[in-house]
């Protein structure tokens, strides 16, 4: 008959006392384990939600990126080169051009072999009143591409408008009921409509394109232009400064700006989408964080409270047990048990209570946690959580039983044994 | 060393306010090896006090207690406990059986206290000797008074101690059972053991080899000590 056997027999044959202590441990562990589980599951879900969002964003960004790349490939990057006197603010605000430069600038630029610039389109543009229809239009004189002397000829990016022909913006064509083949009169000259553009939603819709030389003549601006459109420049936005430097070296005084193009719009859309996605993820993370803080606050009150109540309960259970076993303690001492043996008798019981309560409470706590969060179980078999729960249960039971156990160990056997 | 138990000038008092109650007046007592000694006295005369002192469970105010030549109250506590486990058996009027253990387990209980194991066959032999063979798996609640006391006696004898201290062991028993227990004590003495039996019962005391008396008059006086 060892002390261990004595403990086991006492537990198994006086189930009620042990069970009532066990309930307290189980409760404490369930609340502790449950709280930890809820927090843990919360974190897991947060991770999953964010990962999903990120994946979604990535997929969307891939599409946008792809789109952007395609446009870049097709369009390149567009620059507008203006003469010295052009007030850029006027251009930005009203699309108004008012300064001029010689048409030869385009040729000089083409001959300068600036690697990044291709497709130079000199234009003359002016807002005029179309006397024959009494409408305000943008008259644009354009010629074919100025050939780059050092490069292979390639297909022209814009087909020049031949002499005597006109390309008409969408709004103009609509209002005047024009279609290709119709004849129009402009400043007393006859033109044949060669093309009506699709709607573009810009000033292009009230523009009219004719041959550059004819436009120069009509507007009395022979040999002059007010913009060179450089299309499909092979450079990114941040290299604009380099292009400016290159252009300035050839044509001192001109101004180079980046045309608000489809490319830019797409690039901006992409950046905006990325930003929005990042914001959405941050908001979600913040949201989840707040939820977690709330749960943590609840746990911070609930867990210590339950631990305290459980400790008192366990203490009471052991105190009752010690009182009930006074005679047993007395006779064991008379039979030669040292007070340490008596202490061990009760602490061993407490240890078992802690261990069994930990297992029961862990299962209960995990079930509660899982049912409240609807999460996964595998993460809860995490050894760190199990170890924490196990040690806290044992520490709780042993600490709570310590005072009654010590009281039992200090009990004077003579006191009990002399009782009649 | 002719005495197994020797009490010399042993006194025990308890404080009560400014006074001290004398629980045990000065006592000199000896029990030799293989002797059955009775200590007789009226209720409250200090018999139980004397027995607990003799068993190393209650330190006297003064005097000396020698068991098998060892001065009990000069030993360190843990050695005294071990000494008690090996050399002294106790039997009480209240039996003090452990309620959740069976008869067999109760007889083996000294193992848990004394840390010496493997006495199952000895326990069985004692149970048989004391007429408990059919009760081994019963709990104390299921036993008669006589069976309870015989179980307690068997438990006291598990490690074959040199000295058995018996406190009013017949107090709760009918005549038949009382005689039975006394016979078992006598049987133990005949194998070389020593017994100190305390009782208020003259008839029971008369069964011993020798009877010592605790005077009645000593029960009441309050002795002022500072
Ligand atoms: N712990 C104690 N405190 C105060 N008085 C005690 C204590 N133990 C015993 N006494 C007193 O000592 C006397 C002797 O008690 P006890 O040894 O039990 O007598 P007996 O066993 O002969 O009946 C009694 O009067 C009792 O009240
Ligand atoms: Mg008594």
XYZ file of C-alpha atoms and ligand atoms in Angstrom:
674
model
C 0.000 0.000 0.000
C 1.860 3.045 -1.269
C 0.832 6.651 -0.767
C 0.007 6.690 -4.486
C -2.338 3.737 -4.079
C -3.889 5.425 -1.079
C -4.531 8.529 -3.175
C -6.025 6.534 -6.046
C -8.256 4.524 -3.735
C -9.467 7.644 -1.989
C -10.254 9.278 -5.324
C -12.016 6.293 -6.828
C -13.990 5.367 -3.738
C -14.964 8.906 -2.773
C -15.783 10.144 -6.216
C -17.934 13.070 -5.164
C -15.199 15.019 -3.444
C -12.774 14.572 -6.302
C -15.432 15.238 -8.922
C -16.479 18.522 -7.349
C -12.873 19.685 -7.388
C -12.523 18.425 -10.912
C -15.457 20.557 -12.034
C -13.673 23.656 -10.785
C -10.460 22.789 -12.618
C -12.379 21.856 -15.744
C -14.286 25.108 -15.650
C -11.146 27.161 -15.186
C -9.315 25.328 -17.930
C -12.304 25.502 -20.258
C -12.519 29.247 -19.823
C -8.763 29.682 -20.204
C -8.454 27.249 -23.115
C -11.665 28.556 -24.653
C -10.470 32.142 -24.525
C -7.136 31.226 -26.011
C -8.861 29.146 -28.652
C -11.225 31.931 -29.600
C -8.325 34.340 -29.935
C -6.269 31.793 -31.812
C -9.098 30.963 -34.179
C -9.721 34.636 -34.654
C -6.126 35.145 -35.700
C -6.318 32.175 -38.015
C -9.442 33.509 -39.657
C -7.949 36.952 -39.942
C -4.954 35.450 -41.659
C -7.208 33.544 -44.011
C -9.403 36.514 -44.833
C -6.427 38.759 -45.499
C -4.714 36.095 -47.579
C -7.894 35.667 -49.621
C -8.211 39.390 -50.129
C -4.600 39.607 -51.123
C -5.034 36.812 -53.599
C -8.098 38.498 -55.039
C -6.244 41.783 -55.298
C -3.306 40.106 -56.886
C -5.535 38.512 -59.510
C -7.161 41.849 -60.237
C -3.818 43.586 -60.362
C -2.511 40.979 -62.756
C -5.371 41.773 -65.115
C -4.764 45.496 -64.802
C -1.057 45.020 -65.181
C -1.578 42.943 -68.268
C -3.920 45.519 -69.693
C -1.427 48.231 -68.998
C 1.369 46.299 -70.612
C -0.670 45.725 -73.733
C -1.487 49.391 -74.019
C 2.091 50.325 -73.421
C 3.098 47.978 -76.178
C 0.548 49.369 -78.582
C 0.705 52.990 -77.727
C 3.924 53.673 -76.026
C 4.116 56.878 -74.197
C 2.944 60.146 -75.676
C 4.690 63.486 -75.413
C 3.642 66.904 -76.575
C 6.278 69.369 -77.569
C 5.199 72.987 -77.437
C 6.944 76.175 -78.514
C 8.570 78.432 -76.024
C 5.719 80.910 -75.690
C 2.938 78.413 -75.042
C 1.422 78.908 -71.652
C 1.061 75.427 -70.370
C -1.614 76.547 -67.959
C -3.785 77.540 -70.919
C -3.259 74.199 -72.486
C -4.035 72.318 -69.310
C -7.089 74.423 -68.538
C -8.652 74.876 -71.939
C -6.684 72.879 -74.441
C -5.838 76.242 -75.937
C -2.684 76.623 -78.008
C -1.475 80.090 -78.882
C 2.253 80.021 -79.611
C 4.003 78.832 -82.719
C 7.255 77.358 -83.871
C 8.736 76.566 -87.235
C 7.662 73.330 -88.873
C 11.340 72.551 -89.409
C 11.607 71.808 -85.695
C 10.018 68.480 -86.410
C 12.620 67.661 -89.011
C 15.443 68.753 -86.738
C 14.130 66.574 -83.987
C 13.790 63.628 -86.322
C 17.346 64.090 -87.503
C 18.678 64.385 -83.951
C 18.451 60.643 -83.419
C 16.906 60.825 -79.954
C 16.547 57.154 -79.305
C 13.509 57.381 -77.132
C 11.422 59.446 -79.506
C 9.593 57.972 -82.435
C 6.661 58.994 -84.607
C 6.866 62.761 -84.715
C 3.651 64.394 -85.796
C 3.777 68.152 -86.276
C 0.389 69.794 -85.943
C -1.099 73.211 -86.279
C -4.129 73.649 -84.163
C -6.422 76.547 -83.640
C -9.841 77.167 -82.265
C -11.725 78.884 -85.059
C -15.202 79.738 -86.095
C -16.333 77.727 -89.107
C -17.896 80.537 -91.104
C -20.053 78.272 -93.271
C -21.734 76.524 -90.325
C -21.243 79.212 -87.646
C -19.790 76.681 -85.260
C -16.656 76.829 -83.153
C -14.340 74.029 -84.020
C -10.768 72.992 -83.444
C -9.093 73.032 -86.787
C -6.102 70.759 -86.857
C -3.657 70.649 -89.658
C -1.680 67.459 -89.677
C 0.783 65.828 -91.981
C 2.207 62.405 -92.066
C 4.956 61.342 -89.791
C 8.267 63.061 -90.082
C 10.466 60.161 -91.003
C 13.280 59.256 -88.715
C 16.311 59.234 -90.856
C 18.212 56.680 -88.919
C 15.503 54.104 -88.517
C 13.872 51.729 -90.874
C 10.700 53.005 -92.335
C 7.778 51.487 -90.543
C 4.103 51.682 -91.007
C 2.937 55.198 -90.231
C 1.175 55.531 -86.938
C -1.327 57.979 -88.290
C -2.325 58.141 -91.873
C -1.935 61.688 -93.030
C -5.042 63.513 -94.232
C -4.579 64.057 -97.943
C -5.108 67.428 -99.553
C -8.800 68.234 -100.053
C -9.938 65.673 -97.526
C -11.208 66.158 -94.025
C -11.573 63.927 -90.949
C -14.438 65.008 -88.744
C -14.934 64.568 -85.012
C -17.952 62.675 -83.795
C -19.978 65.551 -82.410
C -19.485 67.671 -85.509
C -20.487 64.825 -87.797
C -23.593 64.159 -85.735
C -24.698 67.767 -85.547
C -24.155 68.415 -89.218
C -25.378 65.038 -90.380
C -22.127 64.281 -92.162
C -20.866 60.959 -93.349
C -17.831 59.856 -95.409
C -18.109 61.017 -98.982
C -20.075 64.173 -98.140
C -18.727 67.441 -99.357
C -18.183 70.397 -97.079
C -16.973 73.957 -97.440
C -14.456 75.443 -95.043
C -13.303 79.051 -95.426
C -14.546 78.864 -99.008
C -12.596 75.733 -99.864
C -14.157 72.439 -100.768
C -13.294 69.253 -98.826
C -14.503 65.721 -99.033
C -15.217 63.976 -95.730
C -12.923 60.961 -95.688
C -13.701 59.737 -92.205
C -15.971 60.416 -89.226
C -14.344 59.492 -85.936
C -15.954 57.492 -83.185
C -16.914 59.366 -80.076
C -13.875 60.065 -77.902
C -15.373 62.228 -75.214
C -12.810 64.969 -75.670
C -12.211 68.058 -77.762
C -11.495 65.624 -80.580
C -15.259 65.343 -80.988
C -15.476 68.938 -82.244
C -12.222 68.815 -84.184
C -11.646 68.784 -87.893
C -8.455 67.445 -89.404
C -7.109 68.566 -92.722
C -3.751 68.598 -94.481
C -1.172 70.650 -92.577
C -0.135 72.772 -95.536
C -3.756 73.664 -96.327
C -4.383 74.556 -92.698
C -1.267 76.755 -92.603
C -2.472 78.537 -95.661
C -6.027 78.976 -94.362
C -4.877 80.252 -90.984
C -2.159 82.315 -92.541
C 0.571 80.486 -90.630
C 2.780 79.283 -93.450
C 5.640 77.061 -92.287
C 4.523 77.188 -88.696
C 3.146 74.684 -86.252
C 2.237 74.868 -82.604
C 2.810 71.352 -81.387
C 4.721 68.232 -82.170
C 3.101 65.070 -80.954
C 5.681 62.423 -80.208
C 3.962 59.084 -80.072
C 5.076 55.720 -78.744
C 8.021 57.130 -76.917
C 9.908 54.355 -75.303
C 10.133 55.696 -71.865
C 8.346 55.536 -68.588
C 6.911 58.562 -66.889
C 9.804 58.989 -64.583
C 12.188 59.341 -67.485
C 10.440 62.411 -68.741
C 13.254 64.586 -67.471
C 15.728 62.691 -69.630
C 13.619 63.164 -72.733
C 13.211 66.844 -71.920
C 16.945 67.225 -71.681
C 17.456 65.451 -74.967
C 14.809 67.535 -76.717
C 16.080 70.781 -75.209
C 19.529 70.018 -76.557
C 18.101 69.998 -80.060
C 15.405 72.620 -79.719
C 16.293 75.068 -76.987
C 13.281 76.652 -75.351
C 10.605 74.149 -76.285
C 8.492 72.582 -73.626
C 7.894 68.883 -73.304
C 4.898 67.575 -71.458
C 3.431 64.224 -71.049
C 0.122 63.895 -72.722
C -2.706 62.695 -70.566
C -3.101 59.508 -72.406
C -4.922 56.268 -72.146
C -1.719 54.839 -70.809
C -1.623 57.250 -67.958
C -5.257 56.725 -67.205
C -4.745 53.011 -67.088
C -1.637 53.371 -65.024
C -3.497 55.595 -62.634
C -6.414 53.202 -62.521
C -4.030 50.423 -61.726
C -2.339 52.400 -58.984
C -5.683 53.458 -57.602
C -6.912 49.892 -57.609
C -3.771 48.790 -55.821
C -4.180 51.559 -53.273
C -7.833 50.789 -52.748
C -7.101 47.123 -52.324
C -4.364 47.876 -49.812
C -6.729 50.223 -47.973
C -9.450 47.594 -47.944
C -7.056 45.030 -46.520
C -5.810 47.487 -43.926
C -9.392 48.299 -42.961
C -10.210 44.633 -42.641
C -7.122 44.031 -40.539
C -8.039 46.987 -38.358
C -11.561 45.716 -38.008
C -10.408 42.263 -37.037
C -7.886 43.782 -34.658
C -10.640 45.702 -32.872
C -12.742 42.585 -32.598
C -9.780 40.776 -31.135
C -9.103 43.546 -28.642
C -12.678 43.286 -27.493
C -12.410 39.553 -27.033
C -9.111 40.027 -25.276
C -10.703 42.495 -22.875
C -13.481 40.060 -22.079
C -10.937 37.297 -21.529
C -8.795 39.572 -19.396
C -11.660 39.911 -16.942
C -13.288 36.533 -17.306
C -10.191 34.348 -17.069
C -8.770 35.725 -13.809
C -12.233 35.817 -12.288
C -12.952 32.224 -13.131
C -9.473 31.213 -12.007
C -10.025 32.923 -8.675
C -13.445 31.385 -8.138
C -12.089 27.988 -9.134
C -9.159 28.356 -6.772
C -11.481 29.183 -3.880
C -13.722 26.323 -4.813
C -10.830 23.864 -4.995
C -9.516 25.199 -1.689
C -12.895 24.572 -0.113
C -13.124 21.093 -1.578
C -9.726 20.242 -0.114
C -10.519 21.834 3.197
C -13.651 19.677 3.433
C -11.599 16.654 2.478
C -8.965 17.389 5.111
C -11.611 17.836 7.809
C -13.259 14.614 6.820
C -9.955 12.766 6.996
C -8.720 14.035 10.352
C -8.847 10.579 11.895
C -7.049 9.060 8.906
C -4.338 11.695 9.078
C -3.968 11.131 12.828
C -3.629 7.378 12.564
C -1.236 7.627 9.616
C 0.953 9.906 11.694
C 0.767 7.441 14.606
C 1.767 4.696 12.173
C 4.902 6.657 11.346
C 3.931 8.928 8.470
C 5.878 12.170 8.437
C 4.039 15.427 7.893
C 5.610 15.610 4.404
C 3.875 12.323 3.596
C 0.532 13.831 4.585
C 1.269 16.903 2.463
C 2.120 14.582 -0.428
C -1.127 12.692 0.078
C -3.164 15.804 -0.683
C -0.874 17.422 -3.229
C -0.765 14.222 -5.264
C -4.533 14.293 -5.314
C -4.426 17.940 -6.395
C -1.935 17.091 -9.118
C -4.225 14.399 -10.478
C -7.149 16.764 -10.243
C -5.180 19.315 -12.245
C -4.130 16.830 -14.917
C -7.531 15.215 -15.386
C -9.267 18.576 -15.161
C -6.863 19.940 -17.766
C -7.744 17.225 -20.256
C -11.495 17.507 -19.628
C -11.385 21.287 -19.602
C -9.213 21.428 -22.693
C -11.656 19.351 -24.650
C -14.583 21.385 -23.320
C -12.800 24.662 -23.977
C -11.826 23.716 -27.488
C -15.387 22.613 -28.227
C -16.728 25.901 -26.923
C -14.117 27.851 -28.839
C -14.770 25.952 -32.023
C -18.537 26.244 -31.758
C -18.285 29.982 -31.170
C -15.886 30.557 -33.999
C -16.830 27.724 -36.300
C -13.173 27.205 -36.987
C -10.797 24.370 -37.487
C -9.598 21.981 -34.852
C -6.141 21.127 -36.070
C -4.673 24.442 -34.976
C -5.877 23.833 -31.439
C -3.758 20.796 -30.983
C -0.947 23.282 -30.830
C 1.514 21.988 -28.217
C 2.110 25.429 -26.709
C -1.551 25.919 -25.884
C -1.852 22.402 -24.500
C 1.213 22.868 -22.370
C -0.026 26.205 -21.076
C -3.420 24.782 -20.191
C -1.893 21.730 -18.564
C 0.540 23.671 -16.422
C -2.025 26.262 -15.413
C -4.477 23.561 -14.385
C -1.871 21.765 -12.305
C -0.580 24.992 -10.793
C -4.137 26.086 -10.033
C -5.102 22.827 -8.333
C -1.857 22.466 -6.393
C -1.788 26.125 -5.335
C -5.438 26.118 -4.305
C -5.047 22.929 -2.279
C -1.806 24.029 -0.704
C -3.274 25.747 2.325
C -5.634 22.905 3.318
C -2.907 20.347 2.557
C -0.433 22.242 4.702
C -3.036 22.485 7.430
C -3.467 18.715 7.237
C 0.278 18.142 7.408
C 0.563 20.358 10.468
C -2.359 18.737 12.222
C -1.336 17.441 15.636
C -2.071 13.702 15.664
C -2.440 13.739 19.451
C -5.392 16.108 19.085
C -7.395 13.603 17.092
C -6.241 10.440 18.765
C -7.146 11.535 22.290
C -10.717 12.240 21.287
C -13.137 9.752 22.768
C 18.541 -2.471 29.563
C 15.786 -4.429 31.147
C 12.860 -2.227 30.180
C 11.330 -1.866 26.784
C 9.340 1.199 27.826
C 10.415 3.510 30.584
C 8.681 6.736 31.649
C 10.560 8.777 34.233
C 8.932 11.751 35.927
C 6.763 12.451 32.934
C 4.410 15.421 33.400
C 1.961 17.062 31.038
C 0.044 20.259 31.682
C -2.059 22.533 29.523
C -2.401 26.261 29.910
C -5.768 27.690 30.795
C -5.688 31.414 31.259
C -3.092 32.107 33.918
C -3.314 28.602 35.257
C -2.140 25.273 34.040
C -4.334 22.198 33.999
C -2.482 19.058 34.932
C -3.376 16.482 32.315
C -0.870 13.978 33.627
C 0.700 14.105 37.082
C 4.295 12.968 37.436
C 4.433 9.358 36.338
C 7.110 6.692 36.527
C 6.304 3.568 34.597
C 8.125 0.650 33.063
C 7.159 -2.174 30.735
C 9.607 -5.004 30.224
C 10.046 -7.072 27.075
C 7.277 -9.666 26.786
C 5.272 -7.931 29.496
C 1.576 -7.061 29.526
C 1.075 -4.017 31.731
C -2.210 -2.268 32.430
C -2.473 1.376 33.440
C -5.686 1.903 35.296
C -7.338 5.161 36.252
C -10.655 6.906 36.175
C -11.801 8.954 33.241
C -9.824 12.153 32.901
C -6.902 10.892 34.958
C -4.483 11.238 32.043
C -4.353 7.692 30.670
C -4.594 8.697 27.013
C -2.163 11.534 27.593
C 0.294 9.103 29.096
C -0.139 6.666 26.197
C 0.422 9.331 23.549
C 3.526 10.495 25.377
C 4.785 6.918 25.552
C 4.183 6.555 21.812
C 6.152 9.641 20.853
C 3.071 11.554 19.725
C 2.918 14.098 22.538
C 5.907 15.839 24.023
C 5.746 15.928 27.851
C 6.515 19.097 29.800
C 9.263 17.280 31.588
C 10.556 13.789 32.176
C 12.050 11.179 29.911
C 10.576 8.534 27.674
C 12.749 5.656 26.607
C 11.617 3.003 24.172
C 14.032 0.192 23.548
C 16.674 2.377 25.136
C 16.008 5.348 22.822
C 15.020 8.701 24.263
C 12.052 9.535 22.027
C 11.938 13.272 22.543
C 15.590 13.908 21.791
C 15.239 12.420 18.329
C 14.610 14.621 15.311
C 10.978 14.471 14.147
C 11.590 12.415 11.031
C 13.627 9.826 12.912
C 10.983 9.637 15.586
C 8.357 8.964 12.885
C 10.471 6.202 11.385
C 11.159 4.797 14.834
C 7.457 4.767 15.611
C 6.648 3.033 12.346
C 9.129 0.289 13.118
C 8.749 -0.197 16.860
C 5.389 0.969 18.147
C 1.866 -0.171 17.354
C -1.242 1.747 18.381
C -4.762 0.558 19.027
C -7.492 3.003 20.029
C -10.989 2.797 21.358
C -12.179 4.633 18.210
C -10.399 2.122 15.911
C -9.395 4.943 13.530
C -9.805 2.699 10.530
C -9.556 4.376 7.130
C -13.169 4.315 5.894
C -12.521 4.037 2.149
C -10.118 1.110 2.482
C -11.068 -2.540 2.837
C -10.087 -4.581 5.886
C -7.114 -6.000 4.000
C -6.014 -2.551 2.842
C -6.421 -1.127 6.349
C -4.161 -3.820 7.736
C -1.611 -2.867 5.036
C -1.941 0.890 5.653
C 1.223 1.101 7.803
C 3.154 0.472 4.577
C 2.095 3.884 3.253
C 3.131 5.504 6.517
C 6.323 3.575 7.105
C 7.507 3.166 3.540
C 8.143 -0.592 3.823
C 6.296 -2.759 1.346
C 5.557 -6.373 0.466
C 3.683 -7.369 3.647
C 0.599 -8.791 1.930
C 1.113 -12.361 3.186
C 1.764 -11.102 6.721
C -1.455 -9.077 6.492
C -3.371 -12.150 5.318
C -1.926 -14.269 8.130
C -2.919 -11.684 10.743
C -6.412 -11.411 9.289
C -6.792 -15.164 9.453
C -5.410 -15.283 12.976
C -7.918 -12.613 14.065
C -10.883 -14.230 12.363
C -11.134 -11.664 9.580
C -10.422 -13.896 6.590
C -14.002 -13.632 5.363
C -13.965 -9.847 5.790
C -10.899 -8.899 3.767
C -12.799 -7.056 1.051
C -15.251 -5.347 3.371
C -15.065 -1.746 4.360
C -15.055 -0.761 8.054
C -18.653 0.418 7.790
C -19.681 -3.174 7.116
C -17.913 -4.615 10.187
C -19.042 -5.319 13.723
C -17.284 -3.517 16.579
C -15.247 -6.577 17.417
C -14.167 -7.007 13.815
C -13.224 -3.339 13.630
C -11.072 -3.578 16.714
C -9.459 -6.797 15.527
C -8.698 -5.088 12.215
C -7.107 -2.199 14.100
C -5.086 -4.655 16.161
C -3.952 -6.547 13.067
C -2.885 -3.231 11.544
C -0.885 -2.368 14.697
C 0.930 -5.684 14.471
C 1.771 -5.607 10.734
C 5.410 -4.673 11.256
C 5.672 -6.785 14.447
C 6.503 -3.804 16.695
C 8.227 -4.382 19.996
C 5.631 -2.307 21.825
C 1.874 -2.099 21.446
C 0.029 0.790 23.077
C -3.672 0.065 23.556
C -6.073 2.788 24.671
C -9.415 1.555 26.072
C -9.470 -0.993 23.265
C -12.364 -2.831 24.867
C -14.350 0.321 25.596
C -16.767 -0.162 22.708
C -16.909 -3.939 22.800
C -19.250 -6.396 24.420
C -17.790 -8.795 26.945
C -17.239 -11.550 24.403
C -15.398 -9.343 21.943
C -13.454 -7.638 24.708
C -12.159 -10.980 25.867
C -11.324 -11.855 22.284
C -9.204 -8.744 21.807
C -7.471 -9.286 25.163
C -6.702 -12.842 24.103
C -5.073 -11.572 20.931
C -3.017 -9.087 22.928
C -1.987 -11.871 25.243
C -1.055 -14.000 22.273
C 1.138 -11.197 20.995
C 2.866 -10.881 24.354
C 3.555 -14.588 24.296
C 5.493 -14.166 21.065
C 7.774 -11.698 22.847
C 5.916 -8.396 22.356
C 5.223 -5.848 25.063
C 1.814 -4.280 25.712
C 0.761 -1.239 27.652
C -2.991 -1.295 28.016
C -4.727 1.749 29.494
C -8.229 1.296 30.858
C -10.570 2.576 33.489
C -12.004 -0.947 33.836
C -10.640 -2.844 36.803
C -11.745 -6.176 35.380
C -9.981 -5.581 32.088
C -6.872 -4.345 33.849
C -6.816 -7.516 35.869
C -6.038 -9.477 32.683
C -2.573 -7.906 32.586
C 0.611 -9.224 34.167
C 0.857 -6.085 36.267
C -1.449 -3.129 36.959
C -0.286 0.426 37.565
C -2.611 3.123 38.829
C -3.144 6.740 38.014
C -4.561 8.317 41.155
C -8.040 9.792 40.995
C -7.085 12.661 43.155
C -4.670 13.936 40.575
C -7.350 14.638 38.006
C -8.753 17.849 39.402
C -6.079 20.034 40.950
C -5.165 23.185 39.113
C -1.617 24.008 39.686
C -0.485 27.566 39.300
C 2.735 27.796 37.393
C 4.304 30.730 35.829
N -5.134 19.452 24.589
C -5.636 19.570 25.841
N -5.921 20.797 26.304
C -6.423 20.930 27.541
N -6.669 19.938 28.369
C -6.405 18.685 27.949
C -5.879 18.442 26.674
N -5.697 17.095 26.519
C -6.131 16.533 27.687
N -6.562 17.495 28.534
C -7.072 17.263 29.860
O -6.218 16.397 30.549
C -6.922 15.513 31.321
C -6.543 14.096 31.005
O -7.078 13.739 29.762
P -6.949 12.262 29.115
O -5.549 11.894 29.041
O -7.733 12.187 27.870
O -7.664 11.394 30.294
P -8.203 9.898 30.195
O -7.742 9.315 28.912
O -7.636 9.272 31.377
O -9.663 10.005 30.252
C -8.408 15.791 31.100
O -8.894 16.537 32.181
C -8.417 16.553 29.821
O -9.464 17.449 29.803
Mg -8.713 8.431 27.291
